[in-house]
mmCIF file of C-alpha atoms in Angstrom:
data_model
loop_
_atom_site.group_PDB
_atom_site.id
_atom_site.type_symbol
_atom_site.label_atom_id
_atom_site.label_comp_id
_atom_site.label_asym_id
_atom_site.label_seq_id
_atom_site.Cartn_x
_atom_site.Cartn_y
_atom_site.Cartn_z
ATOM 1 C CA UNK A 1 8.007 -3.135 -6.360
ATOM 2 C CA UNK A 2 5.374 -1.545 -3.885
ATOM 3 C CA UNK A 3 5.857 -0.725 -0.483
ATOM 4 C CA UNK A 4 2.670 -0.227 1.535
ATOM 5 C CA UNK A 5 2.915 1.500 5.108
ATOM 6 C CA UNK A 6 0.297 0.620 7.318
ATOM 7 C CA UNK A 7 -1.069 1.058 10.891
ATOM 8 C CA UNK A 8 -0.441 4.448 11.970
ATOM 9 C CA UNK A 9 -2.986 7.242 13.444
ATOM 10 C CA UNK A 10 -3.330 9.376 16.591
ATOM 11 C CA UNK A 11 -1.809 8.364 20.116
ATOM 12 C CA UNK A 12 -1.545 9.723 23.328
ATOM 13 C CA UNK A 13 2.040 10.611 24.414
ATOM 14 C CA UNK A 14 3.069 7.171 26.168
ATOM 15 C CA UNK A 15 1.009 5.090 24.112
ATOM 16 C CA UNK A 16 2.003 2.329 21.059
ATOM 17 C CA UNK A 17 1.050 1.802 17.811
ATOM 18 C CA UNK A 18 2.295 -0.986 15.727
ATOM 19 C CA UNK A 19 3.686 0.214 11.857
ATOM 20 C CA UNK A 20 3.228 -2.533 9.358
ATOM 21 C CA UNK A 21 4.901 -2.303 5.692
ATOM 22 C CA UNK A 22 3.829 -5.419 2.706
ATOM 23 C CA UNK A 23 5.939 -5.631 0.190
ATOM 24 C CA UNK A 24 5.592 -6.937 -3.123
ATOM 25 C CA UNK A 25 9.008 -8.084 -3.835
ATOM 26 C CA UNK A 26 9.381 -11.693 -5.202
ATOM 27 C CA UNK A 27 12.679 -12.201 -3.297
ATOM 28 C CA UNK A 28 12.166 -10.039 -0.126
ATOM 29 C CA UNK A 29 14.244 -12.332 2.042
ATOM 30 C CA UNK A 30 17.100 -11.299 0.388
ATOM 31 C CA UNK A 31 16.212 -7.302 1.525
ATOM 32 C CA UNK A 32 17.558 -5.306 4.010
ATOM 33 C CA UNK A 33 14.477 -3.244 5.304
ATOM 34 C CA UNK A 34 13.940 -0.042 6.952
ATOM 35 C CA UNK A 35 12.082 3.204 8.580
ATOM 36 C CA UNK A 36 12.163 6.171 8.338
ATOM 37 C CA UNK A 37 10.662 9.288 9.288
ATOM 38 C CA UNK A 38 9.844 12.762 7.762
ATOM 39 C CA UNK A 39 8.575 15.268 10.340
ATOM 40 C CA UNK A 40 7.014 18.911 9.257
ATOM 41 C CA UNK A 41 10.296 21.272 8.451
ATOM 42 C CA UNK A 42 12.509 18.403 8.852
ATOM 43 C CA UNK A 43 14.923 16.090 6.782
ATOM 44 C CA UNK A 44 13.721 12.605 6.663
ATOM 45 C CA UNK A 45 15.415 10.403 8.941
ATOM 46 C CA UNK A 46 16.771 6.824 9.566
ATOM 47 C CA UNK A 47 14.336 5.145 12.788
ATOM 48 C CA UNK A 48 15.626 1.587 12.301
ATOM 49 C CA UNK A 49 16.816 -1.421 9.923
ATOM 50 C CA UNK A 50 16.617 -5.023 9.845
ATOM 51 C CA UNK A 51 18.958 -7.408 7.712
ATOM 52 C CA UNK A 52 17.321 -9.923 5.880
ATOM 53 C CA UNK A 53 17.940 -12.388 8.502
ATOM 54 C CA UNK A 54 17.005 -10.262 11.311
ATOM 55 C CA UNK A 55 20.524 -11.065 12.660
ATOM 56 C CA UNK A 56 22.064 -7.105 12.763
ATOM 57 C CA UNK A 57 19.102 -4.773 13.333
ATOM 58 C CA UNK A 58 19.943 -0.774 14.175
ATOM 59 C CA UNK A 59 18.367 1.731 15.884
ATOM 60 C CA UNK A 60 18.313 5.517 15.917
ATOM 61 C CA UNK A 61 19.239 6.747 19.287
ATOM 62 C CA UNK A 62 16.237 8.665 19.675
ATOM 63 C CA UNK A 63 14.033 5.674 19.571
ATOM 64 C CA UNK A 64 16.212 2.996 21.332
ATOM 65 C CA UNK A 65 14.966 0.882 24.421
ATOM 66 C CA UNK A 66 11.348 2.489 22.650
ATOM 67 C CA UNK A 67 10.643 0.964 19.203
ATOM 68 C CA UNK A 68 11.458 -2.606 17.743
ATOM 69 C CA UNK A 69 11.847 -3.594 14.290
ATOM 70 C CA UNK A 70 10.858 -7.148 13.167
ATOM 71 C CA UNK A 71 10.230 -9.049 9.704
ATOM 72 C CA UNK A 72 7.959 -12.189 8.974
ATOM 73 C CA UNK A 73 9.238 -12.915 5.572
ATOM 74 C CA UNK A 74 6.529 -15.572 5.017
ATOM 75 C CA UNK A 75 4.178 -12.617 4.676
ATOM 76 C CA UNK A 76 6.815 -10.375 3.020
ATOM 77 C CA UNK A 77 6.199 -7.847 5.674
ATOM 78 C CA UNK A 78 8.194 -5.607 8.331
ATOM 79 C CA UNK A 79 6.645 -4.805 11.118
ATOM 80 C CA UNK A 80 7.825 -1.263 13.763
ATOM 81 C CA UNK A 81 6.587 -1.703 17.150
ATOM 82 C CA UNK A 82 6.322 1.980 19.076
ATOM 83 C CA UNK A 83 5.972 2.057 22.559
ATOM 84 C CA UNK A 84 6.359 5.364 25.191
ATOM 85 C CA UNK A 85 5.427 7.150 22.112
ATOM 86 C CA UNK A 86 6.355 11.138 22.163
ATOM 87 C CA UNK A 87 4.788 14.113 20.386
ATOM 88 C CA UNK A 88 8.619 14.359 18.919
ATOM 89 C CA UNK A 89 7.837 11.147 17.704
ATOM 90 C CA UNK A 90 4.982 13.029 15.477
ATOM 91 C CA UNK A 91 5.992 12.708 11.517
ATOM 92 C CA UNK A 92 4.896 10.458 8.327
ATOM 93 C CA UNK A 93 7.084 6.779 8.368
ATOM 94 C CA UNK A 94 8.060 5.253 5.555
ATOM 95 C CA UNK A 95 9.156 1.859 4.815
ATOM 96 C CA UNK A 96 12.292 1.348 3.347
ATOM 97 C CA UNK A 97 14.032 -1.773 0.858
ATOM 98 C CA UNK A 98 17.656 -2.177 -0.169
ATOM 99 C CA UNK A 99 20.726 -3.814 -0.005
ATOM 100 C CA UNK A 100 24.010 -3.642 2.275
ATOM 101 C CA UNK A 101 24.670 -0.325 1.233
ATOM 102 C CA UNK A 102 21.744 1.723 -0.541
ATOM 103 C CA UNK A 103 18.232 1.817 -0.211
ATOM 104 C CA UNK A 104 16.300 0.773 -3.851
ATOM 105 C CA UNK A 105 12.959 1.413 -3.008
ATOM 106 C CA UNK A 106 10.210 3.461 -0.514
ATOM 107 C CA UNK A 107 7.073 3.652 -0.525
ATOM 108 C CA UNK A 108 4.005 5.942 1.089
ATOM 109 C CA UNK A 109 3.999 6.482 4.035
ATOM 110 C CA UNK A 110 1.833 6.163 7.375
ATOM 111 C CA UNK A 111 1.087 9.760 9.479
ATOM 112 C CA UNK A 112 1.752 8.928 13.401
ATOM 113 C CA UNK A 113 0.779 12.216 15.362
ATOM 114 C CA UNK A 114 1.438 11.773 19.348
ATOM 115 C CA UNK A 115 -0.016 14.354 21.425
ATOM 116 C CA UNK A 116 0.708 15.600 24.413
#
């Protein structure tokens, strides 16, 4: 299983960027997926998940009403749209792959550095 993070680079504070994340998993319908984020000093941290359906999708409540989550399983990929982007938003995301109630797999991850 692979997990490739994609689409991240250097934004002004207020702008977007749009995280992609393939995966090569045969049955990645069937996968709940996720972000997460690792900021200098810090503990990694939960940004948002998706069910496989897309039905029950969660947010951290530092980037609600700002970033959305979405999944194209056709193209076994998740997708994390970032808008009003803050230099607190600054960290490496990683993509995430599990089940109901543990994460199986991560991959590398994508730097996103919002300045000010």
């Amino acid at each position: 299983v692979q997990l490739q993070a994609s689409g991240g680079g250097l934004v002004q504070a207020g702008g977007s960027l749009r995280l992609s994340c393939a995966a090569s998993i045969r049955t990645f319908s069937t996968y709940r997926m996720g972000w997460f984020r690792q900021a200098p000093g810090k503990e990694r941290e939960s940004v948002a998940a998706i069910s496989w359906s897309g039905n029950s999708i969660y947010y951290a409540d530092s980037v609600k009403g700002r970033f959305t989550i979405s999944r194209d399983n056709a193209k076994n990929t998740v997708y994390l749209q970032m808008n009003s982007l803050k230099p607190e938003d600054t960290a490496v995301y990683y993509c995430a792959a599990g089940g109901t109630t543990a994460w199986t797999h991560s991959g590398q991850g994508t730097q996103v550095t919002v300045s000010s």
